[in-house]
Amino acid sequence: MTVEIDDKRRKGERIPGLGVSNGTWFAILDIPGVEKIIPTAKTNDPINASPSVAKQLAKIIEGWTPPDNWYSGIGPEKGKKYFLEFLRNCNGFRTR
């Protein structure tokens, strides 16, 4: 299963979203402090986050060291960079 993370801007104005495995997304949900800003239940229930929540999540992820096996395919450092770039530039996000 995968989780799609989409920018909340109107179609045609959105920045590219992220498509990640459940394990990649669930690792984000396990970072201490994330539970204070978004639901962290390990389900694929949609999350609807405001721009300020996206920025808060970016700050939390910035100080986090992902595990070596995180974000298969491109690796943890590049995956973390993609998440940070998306969260800092999106207009809030929705998961599906």
Short mmCIF file of N, CA, C and O in Angstrom, two decimals:
data_model
loop_
_atom_site.label_atom_id
_atom_site.label_comp_id
_atom_site.label_asym_id
_atom_site.label_seq_id
_atom_site.Cartn_x
_atom_site.Cartn_y
_atom_site.Cartn_z
N MET A 1 0.84 -1.18 0.00
CA MET A 1 0.00 0.00 0.00
C MET A 1 0.89 1.25 0.00
O MET A 1 2.01 1.22 0.48
N THR A 2 0.32 2.33 -0.51
CA THR A 2 1.04 3.60 -0.52
C THR A 2 0.17 4.71 0.04
O THR A 2 -1.05 4.59 0.14
N VAL A 3 0.83 5.77 0.40
CA VAL A 3 0.17 6.98 0.87
C VAL A 3 0.55 8.08 -0.11
O VAL A 3 1.73 8.29 -0.40
N GLU A 4 -0.46 8.75 -0.64
CA GLU A 4 -0.25 9.89 -1.53
C GLU A 4 -0.41 11.16 -0.69
O GLU A 4 -1.38 11.31 0.04
N ILE A 5 0.55 12.06 -0.81
CA ILE A 5 0.55 13.32 -0.06
C ILE A 5 0.48 14.44 -1.09
O ILE A 5 1.43 14.64 -1.86
N ASP A 6 -0.65 15.13 -1.11
CA ASP A 6 -0.92 16.13 -2.14
C ASP A 6 -0.98 17.54 -1.57
O ASP A 6 -1.54 17.76 -0.50
N ASP A 7 -0.44 18.47 -2.34
CA ASP A 7 -0.56 19.90 -2.05
C ASP A 7 -2.03 20.29 -2.14
O ASP A 7 -2.76 19.78 -2.99
N LYS A 8 -2.48 21.20 -1.29
CA LYS A 8 -3.88 21.60 -1.27
C LYS A 8 -4.22 22.73 -2.24
O LYS A 8 -5.37 23.15 -2.30
N ARG A 9 -3.27 23.20 -3.01
CA ARG A 9 -3.59 24.24 -3.99
C ARG A 9 -4.54 23.68 -5.05
O ARG A 9 -4.66 22.48 -5.22
N ARG A 10 -5.14 24.58 -5.80
CA ARG A 10 -6.01 24.18 -6.91
C ARG A 10 -5.21 23.43 -7.97
O ARG A 10 -4.02 23.69 -8.16
N LYS A 11 -5.90 22.56 -8.66
CA LYS A 11 -5.28 21.83 -9.77
C LYS A 11 -4.66 22.84 -10.72
O LYS A 11 -5.24 23.89 -10.99
N GLY A 12 -3.50 22.56 -11.21
CA GLY A 12 -2.80 23.48 -12.10
C GLY A 12 -1.86 24.42 -11.36
O GLY A 12 -0.97 25.00 -11.96
N GLU A 13 -2.05 24.58 -10.05
CA GLU A 13 -1.19 25.44 -9.24
C GLU A 13 -0.38 24.63 -8.22
O GLU A 13 0.50 25.16 -7.57
N ARG A 14 -0.71 23.35 -8.08
CA ARG A 14 -0.08 22.50 -7.07
C ARG A 14 1.38 22.20 -7.40
O ARG A 14 1.75 22.09 -8.56
N ILE A 15 2.16 22.04 -6.35
CA ILE A 15 3.50 21.50 -6.52
C ILE A 15 3.35 19.98 -6.54
O ILE A 15 2.36 19.44 -6.03
N PRO A 16 4.30 19.26 -7.12
CA PRO A 16 4.20 17.80 -7.16
C PRO A 16 4.13 17.21 -5.75
O PRO A 16 4.84 17.65 -4.84
N GLY A 17 3.26 16.23 -5.60
CA GLY A 17 3.10 15.57 -4.31
C GLY A 17 4.10 14.44 -4.13
O GLY A 17 5.01 14.25 -4.95
N LEU A 18 3.91 13.70 -3.07
CA LEU A 18 4.76 12.56 -2.77
C LEU A 18 3.91 11.31 -2.72
O LEU A 18 2.80 11.32 -2.19
N GLY A 19 4.43 10.23 -3.25
CA GLY A 19 3.82 8.91 -3.10
C GLY A 19 4.81 8.04 -2.36
O GLY A 19 5.93 7.82 -2.85
N VAL A 20 4.45 7.59 -1.17
CA VAL A 20 5.39 6.84 -0.34
C VAL A 20 4.74 5.56 0.17
O VAL A 20 3.52 5.46 0.27
N SER A 21 5.56 4.60 0.54
CA SER A 21 5.05 3.36 1.11
C SER A 21 4.48 3.62 2.49
O SER A 21 4.82 4.62 3.14
N ASN A 22 3.62 2.73 2.93
CA ASN A 22 3.08 2.86 4.29
C ASN A 22 4.20 2.93 5.32
O ASN A 22 4.15 3.75 6.24
N GLY A 23 5.21 2.09 5.17
CA GLY A 23 6.32 2.07 6.13
C GLY A 23 7.05 3.40 6.20
O GLY A 23 7.44 3.85 7.29
N THR A 24 7.23 4.04 5.06
CA THR A 24 7.89 5.35 5.03
C THR A 24 7.03 6.38 5.76
O THR A 24 7.54 7.14 6.59
N TRP A 25 5.73 6.40 5.48
CA TRP A 25 4.83 7.35 6.13
C TRP A 25 4.71 7.05 7.62
O TRP A 25 4.74 7.96 8.45
N PHE A 26 4.60 5.77 7.98
CA PHE A 26 4.43 5.41 9.39
C PHE A 26 5.67 5.79 10.20
O PHE A 26 5.56 6.12 11.39
N ALA A 27 6.85 5.76 9.59
CA ALA A 27 8.07 6.21 10.28
C ALA A 27 7.97 7.70 10.62
O ALA A 27 8.39 8.13 11.70
N ILE A 28 7.39 8.49 9.71
CA ILE A 28 7.17 9.92 9.99
C ILE A 28 6.23 10.06 11.18
O ILE A 28 6.45 10.88 12.08
N LEU A 29 5.16 9.26 11.19
CA LEU A 29 4.18 9.34 12.27
C LEU A 29 4.78 8.96 13.63
O LEU A 29 4.26 9.37 14.66
N ASP A 30 5.86 8.19 13.63
CA ASP A 30 6.51 7.75 14.88
C ASP A 30 7.49 8.77 15.45
O ASP A 30 7.98 8.59 16.56
N ILE A 31 7.79 9.83 14.72
CA ILE A 31 8.76 10.81 15.21
C ILE A 31 8.14 11.53 16.42
O ILE A 31 7.00 12.00 16.35
N PRO A 32 8.88 11.61 17.54
CA PRO A 32 8.35 12.31 18.71
C PRO A 32 7.95 13.75 18.36
O PRO A 32 8.69 14.47 17.69
N GLY A 33 6.77 14.13 18.79
CA GLY A 33 6.25 15.48 18.56
C GLY A 33 5.22 15.54 17.45
O GLY A 33 4.38 16.44 17.44
N VAL A 34 5.26 14.59 16.52
CA VAL A 34 4.30 14.59 15.42
C VAL A 34 2.88 14.40 15.95
O VAL A 34 1.94 15.00 15.44
N GLU A 35 2.74 13.62 17.01
CA GLU A 35 1.41 13.34 17.57
C GLU A 35 0.71 14.61 18.07
O GLU A 35 -0.50 14.64 18.21
N LYS A 36 1.47 15.67 18.28
CA LYS A 36 0.88 16.93 18.75
C LYS A 36 0.26 17.74 17.62
O LYS A 36 -0.50 18.67 17.90
N ILE A 37 0.60 17.41 16.36
CA ILE A 37 0.10 18.24 15.26
C ILE A 37 -0.77 17.50 14.24
O ILE A 37 -1.58 18.13 13.58
N ILE A 38 -0.58 16.18 14.08
CA ILE A 38 -1.43 15.41 13.18
C ILE A 38 -1.75 14.06 13.82
O ILE A 38 -1.00 13.59 14.67
N PRO A 39 -2.85 13.42 13.39
CA PRO A 39 -3.17 12.09 13.92
C PRO A 39 -2.07 11.09 13.55
O PRO A 39 -1.58 11.11 12.42
N THR A 40 -1.68 10.27 14.49
CA THR A 40 -0.59 9.34 14.23
C THR A 40 -1.02 7.87 14.25
O THR A 40 -0.17 6.99 14.29
N ALA A 41 -2.31 7.62 14.21
CA ALA A 41 -2.78 6.24 14.13
C ALA A 41 -2.25 5.63 12.83
O ALA A 41 -2.26 6.28 11.79
N LYS A 42 -1.80 4.41 12.90
CA LYS A 42 -1.22 3.75 11.73
C LYS A 42 -2.33 3.18 10.85
O LYS A 42 -2.54 1.98 10.77
N THR A 43 -3.03 4.09 10.20
CA THR A 43 -4.09 3.73 9.26
C THR A 43 -3.87 4.55 8.00
O THR A 43 -3.00 5.43 7.96
N ASN A 44 -4.65 4.29 7.00
CA ASN A 44 -4.59 5.10 5.79
C ASN A 44 -5.74 6.09 5.75
O ASN A 44 -6.13 6.56 4.69
N ASP A 45 -6.29 6.42 6.94
CA ASP A 45 -7.32 7.45 7.00
C ASP A 45 -6.73 8.77 6.52
O ASP A 45 -5.58 9.10 6.85
N PRO A 46 -7.49 9.53 5.78
CA PRO A 46 -6.96 10.80 5.25
C PRO A 46 -6.61 11.80 6.36
O PRO A 46 -7.26 11.84 7.40
N ILE A 47 -5.58 12.56 6.10
CA ILE A 47 -5.18 13.67 6.97
C ILE A 47 -5.30 14.93 6.14
O ILE A 47 -4.87 14.97 4.98
N ASN A 48 -5.88 15.97 6.71
CA ASN A 48 -6.04 17.25 6.05
C ASN A 48 -5.30 18.28 6.91
O ASN A 48 -5.77 18.63 7.99
N ALA A 49 -4.13 18.73 6.45
CA ALA A 49 -3.28 19.60 7.26
C ALA A 49 -3.17 21.00 6.64
O ALA A 49 -3.07 21.14 5.42
N SER A 50 -3.18 21.99 7.49
CA SER A 50 -3.06 23.38 7.07
C SER A 50 -1.60 23.70 6.69
O SER A 50 -0.69 22.95 7.01
N PRO A 51 -1.38 24.85 6.05
CA PRO A 51 -0.01 25.26 5.75
C PRO A 51 0.86 25.37 7.01
O PRO A 51 2.03 24.98 6.99
N SER A 52 0.30 25.88 8.10
CA SER A 52 1.11 26.01 9.32
C SER A 52 1.47 24.63 9.89
O SER A 52 2.58 24.46 10.40
N VAL A 53 0.57 23.67 9.79
CA VAL A 53 0.88 22.31 10.25
C VAL A 53 1.99 21.71 9.38
O VAL A 53 2.90 21.05 9.90
N ALA A 54 1.93 21.93 8.08
CA ALA A 54 2.98 21.43 7.19
C ALA A 54 4.34 22.01 7.59
O ALA A 54 5.34 21.27 7.62
N LYS A 55 4.39 23.29 7.91
CA LYS A 55 5.66 23.92 8.33
C LYS A 55 6.14 23.35 9.67
O LYS A 55 7.34 23.12 9.85
N GLN A 56 5.21 23.12 10.60
CA GLN A 56 5.58 22.52 11.89
C GLN A 56 6.14 21.12 11.68
O GLN A 56 7.14 20.74 12.32
N LEU A 57 5.50 20.34 10.80
CA LEU A 57 5.98 19.00 10.52
C LEU A 57 7.38 19.04 9.90
O LEU A 57 8.25 18.24 10.26
N ALA A 58 7.62 19.99 9.02
CA ALA A 58 8.96 20.14 8.42
C ALA A 58 10.01 20.41 9.50
O ALA A 58 11.10 19.84 9.46
N LYS A 59 9.69 21.24 10.48
CA LYS A 59 10.64 21.53 11.56
C LYS A 59 10.96 20.28 12.36
O LYS A 59 12.11 20.06 12.75
N ILE A 60 9.95 19.47 12.61
CA ILE A 60 10.17 18.23 13.36
C ILE A 60 11.04 17.27 12.55
O ILE A 60 12.00 16.69 13.07
N ILE A 61 10.72 17.10 11.27
CA ILE A 61 11.48 16.18 10.42
C ILE A 61 12.91 16.65 10.24
O ILE A 61 13.84 15.85 10.17
N GLU A 62 13.12 17.96 10.19
CA GLU A 62 14.46 18.52 9.99
C GLU A 62 15.45 18.02 11.06
O GLU A 62 16.59 17.72 10.76
N GLY A 63 15.00 17.91 12.30
CA GLY A 63 15.88 17.46 13.37
C GLY A 63 15.93 15.96 13.56
O GLY A 63 16.60 15.47 14.46
N TRP A 64 15.26 15.22 12.71
CA TRP A 64 15.14 13.77 12.83
C TRP A 64 16.17 13.07 11.95
O TRP A 64 16.46 13.52 10.84
N THR A 65 16.72 11.99 12.44
CA THR A 65 17.61 11.15 11.64
C THR A 65 16.84 9.90 11.24
O THR A 65 16.50 9.08 12.10
N PRO A 66 16.53 9.76 9.96
CA PRO A 66 15.77 8.58 9.52
C PRO A 66 16.61 7.31 9.62
O PRO A 66 17.84 7.37 9.51
N PRO A 67 15.95 6.17 9.79
CA PRO A 67 16.70 4.90 9.83
C PRO A 67 17.31 4.60 8.46
O PRO A 67 16.84 5.10 7.43
N ASP A 68 18.34 3.79 8.46
CA ASP A 68 19.07 3.46 7.22
C ASP A 68 18.18 2.88 6.13
O ASP A 68 18.42 3.10 4.96
N ASN A 69 17.16 2.12 6.52
CA ASN A 69 16.32 1.45 5.53
C ASN A 69 15.09 2.28 5.15
O ASN A 69 14.20 1.79 4.46
N TRP A 70 15.04 3.53 5.56
CA TRP A 70 13.88 4.39 5.31
C TRP A 70 13.88 4.91 3.88
O TRP A 70 14.92 5.22 3.33
N TYR A 71 12.74 5.04 3.30
CA TYR A 71 12.52 5.57 1.95
C TYR A 71 13.27 4.74 0.92
O TYR A 71 14.21 5.18 0.26
N SER A 72 12.81 3.48 0.78
CA SER A 72 13.48 2.55 -0.13
C SER A 72 13.55 3.11 -1.54
O SER A 72 12.70 3.87 -1.98
N GLY A 73 14.58 2.76 -2.22
CA GLY A 73 14.77 3.21 -3.60
C GLY A 73 15.73 4.38 -3.70
O GLY A 73 16.72 4.30 -4.40
N ILE A 74 15.45 5.48 -2.97
CA ILE A 74 16.32 6.65 -3.08
C ILE A 74 17.16 6.89 -1.83
O ILE A 74 18.09 7.67 -1.86
N GLY A 75 16.81 6.24 -0.74
CA GLY A 75 17.58 6.37 0.49
C GLY A 75 17.08 7.44 1.43
O GLY A 75 16.33 8.33 1.03
N PRO A 76 17.50 7.35 2.69
CA PRO A 76 16.97 8.22 3.72
C PRO A 76 17.29 9.70 3.56
O PRO A 76 16.42 10.54 3.79
N GLU A 77 18.48 10.05 3.18
CA GLU A 77 18.82 11.47 3.09
C GLU A 77 18.07 12.17 1.96
O GLU A 77 17.54 13.27 2.13
N LYS A 78 18.01 11.54 0.81
CA LYS A 78 17.29 12.13 -0.32
C LYS A 78 15.78 12.15 -0.03
O LYS A 78 15.11 13.13 -0.35
N GLY A 79 15.26 11.09 0.59
CA GLY A 79 13.85 11.05 0.95
C GLY A 79 13.50 12.16 1.94
O GLY A 79 12.47 12.83 1.80
N LYS A 80 14.36 12.36 2.93
CA LYS A 80 14.13 13.43 3.89
C LYS A 80 14.14 14.79 3.20
O LYS A 80 13.29 15.64 3.47
N LYS A 81 15.05 14.97 2.26
CA LYS A 81 15.13 16.22 1.50
C LYS A 81 13.83 16.46 0.73
O LYS A 81 13.31 17.58 0.72
N TYR A 82 13.29 15.42 0.08
CA TYR A 82 12.03 15.55 -0.65
C TYR A 82 10.89 15.94 0.28
O TYR A 82 10.08 16.81 -0.05
N PHE A 83 10.79 15.28 1.44
CA PHE A 83 9.74 15.62 2.40
C PHE A 83 9.85 17.07 2.84
O PHE A 83 8.86 17.80 2.87
N LEU A 84 11.05 17.50 3.20
CA LEU A 84 11.24 18.87 3.68
C LEU A 84 10.90 19.89 2.59
O LEU A 84 10.22 20.88 2.86
N GLU A 85 11.34 19.64 1.38
CA GLU A 85 11.03 20.56 0.28
C GLU A 85 9.52 20.65 0.06
O GLU A 85 8.98 21.74 -0.10
N PHE A 86 8.85 19.51 0.05
CA PHE A 86 7.41 19.51 -0.15
C PHE A 86 6.71 20.27 0.98
O PHE A 86 5.89 21.15 0.72
N LEU A 87 7.02 19.93 2.22
CA LEU A 87 6.32 20.53 3.36
C LEU A 87 6.57 22.03 3.47
O LEU A 87 5.68 22.77 3.87
N ARG A 88 7.75 22.47 3.12
CA ARG A 88 8.06 23.90 3.20
C ARG A 88 7.40 24.71 2.09
O ARG A 88 7.23 25.92 2.22
N ASN A 89 7.06 24.05 0.99
CA ASN A 89 6.54 24.77 -0.17
C ASN A 89 5.07 24.51 -0.48
O ASN A 89 4.51 25.19 -1.33
N CYS A 90 4.46 23.56 0.20
CA CYS A 90 3.05 23.27 -0.09
C CYS A 90 2.13 24.28 0.60
O CYS A 90 2.54 25.02 1.48
N ASN A 91 0.89 24.26 0.18
CA ASN A 91 -0.15 25.10 0.80
C ASN A 91 -1.01 24.22 1.69
O ASN A 91 -2.21 24.13 1.52
N GLY A 92 -0.36 23.52 2.61
CA GLY A 92 -1.03 22.50 3.37
C GLY A 92 -1.08 21.23 2.54
O GLY A 92 -0.70 21.23 1.36
N PHE A 93 -1.50 20.12 3.15
CA PHE A 93 -1.53 18.88 2.40
C PHE A 93 -2.69 18.00 2.83
O PHE A 93 -3.26 18.17 3.89
N ARG A 94 -3.00 17.07 1.93
CA ARG A 94 -3.98 16.02 2.19
C ARG A 94 -3.30 14.69 1.91
O ARG A 94 -2.51 14.59 0.96
N THR A 95 -3.63 13.69 2.70
CA THR A 95 -3.16 12.35 2.40
C THR A 95 -4.32 11.53 1.89
O THR A 95 -5.47 11.78 2.22
N ARG A 96 -3.99 10.56 1.07
CA ARG A 96 -4.99 9.62 0.58
C ARG A 96 -4.34 8.29 0.33
O ARG A 96 -3.17 8.16 0.23
#
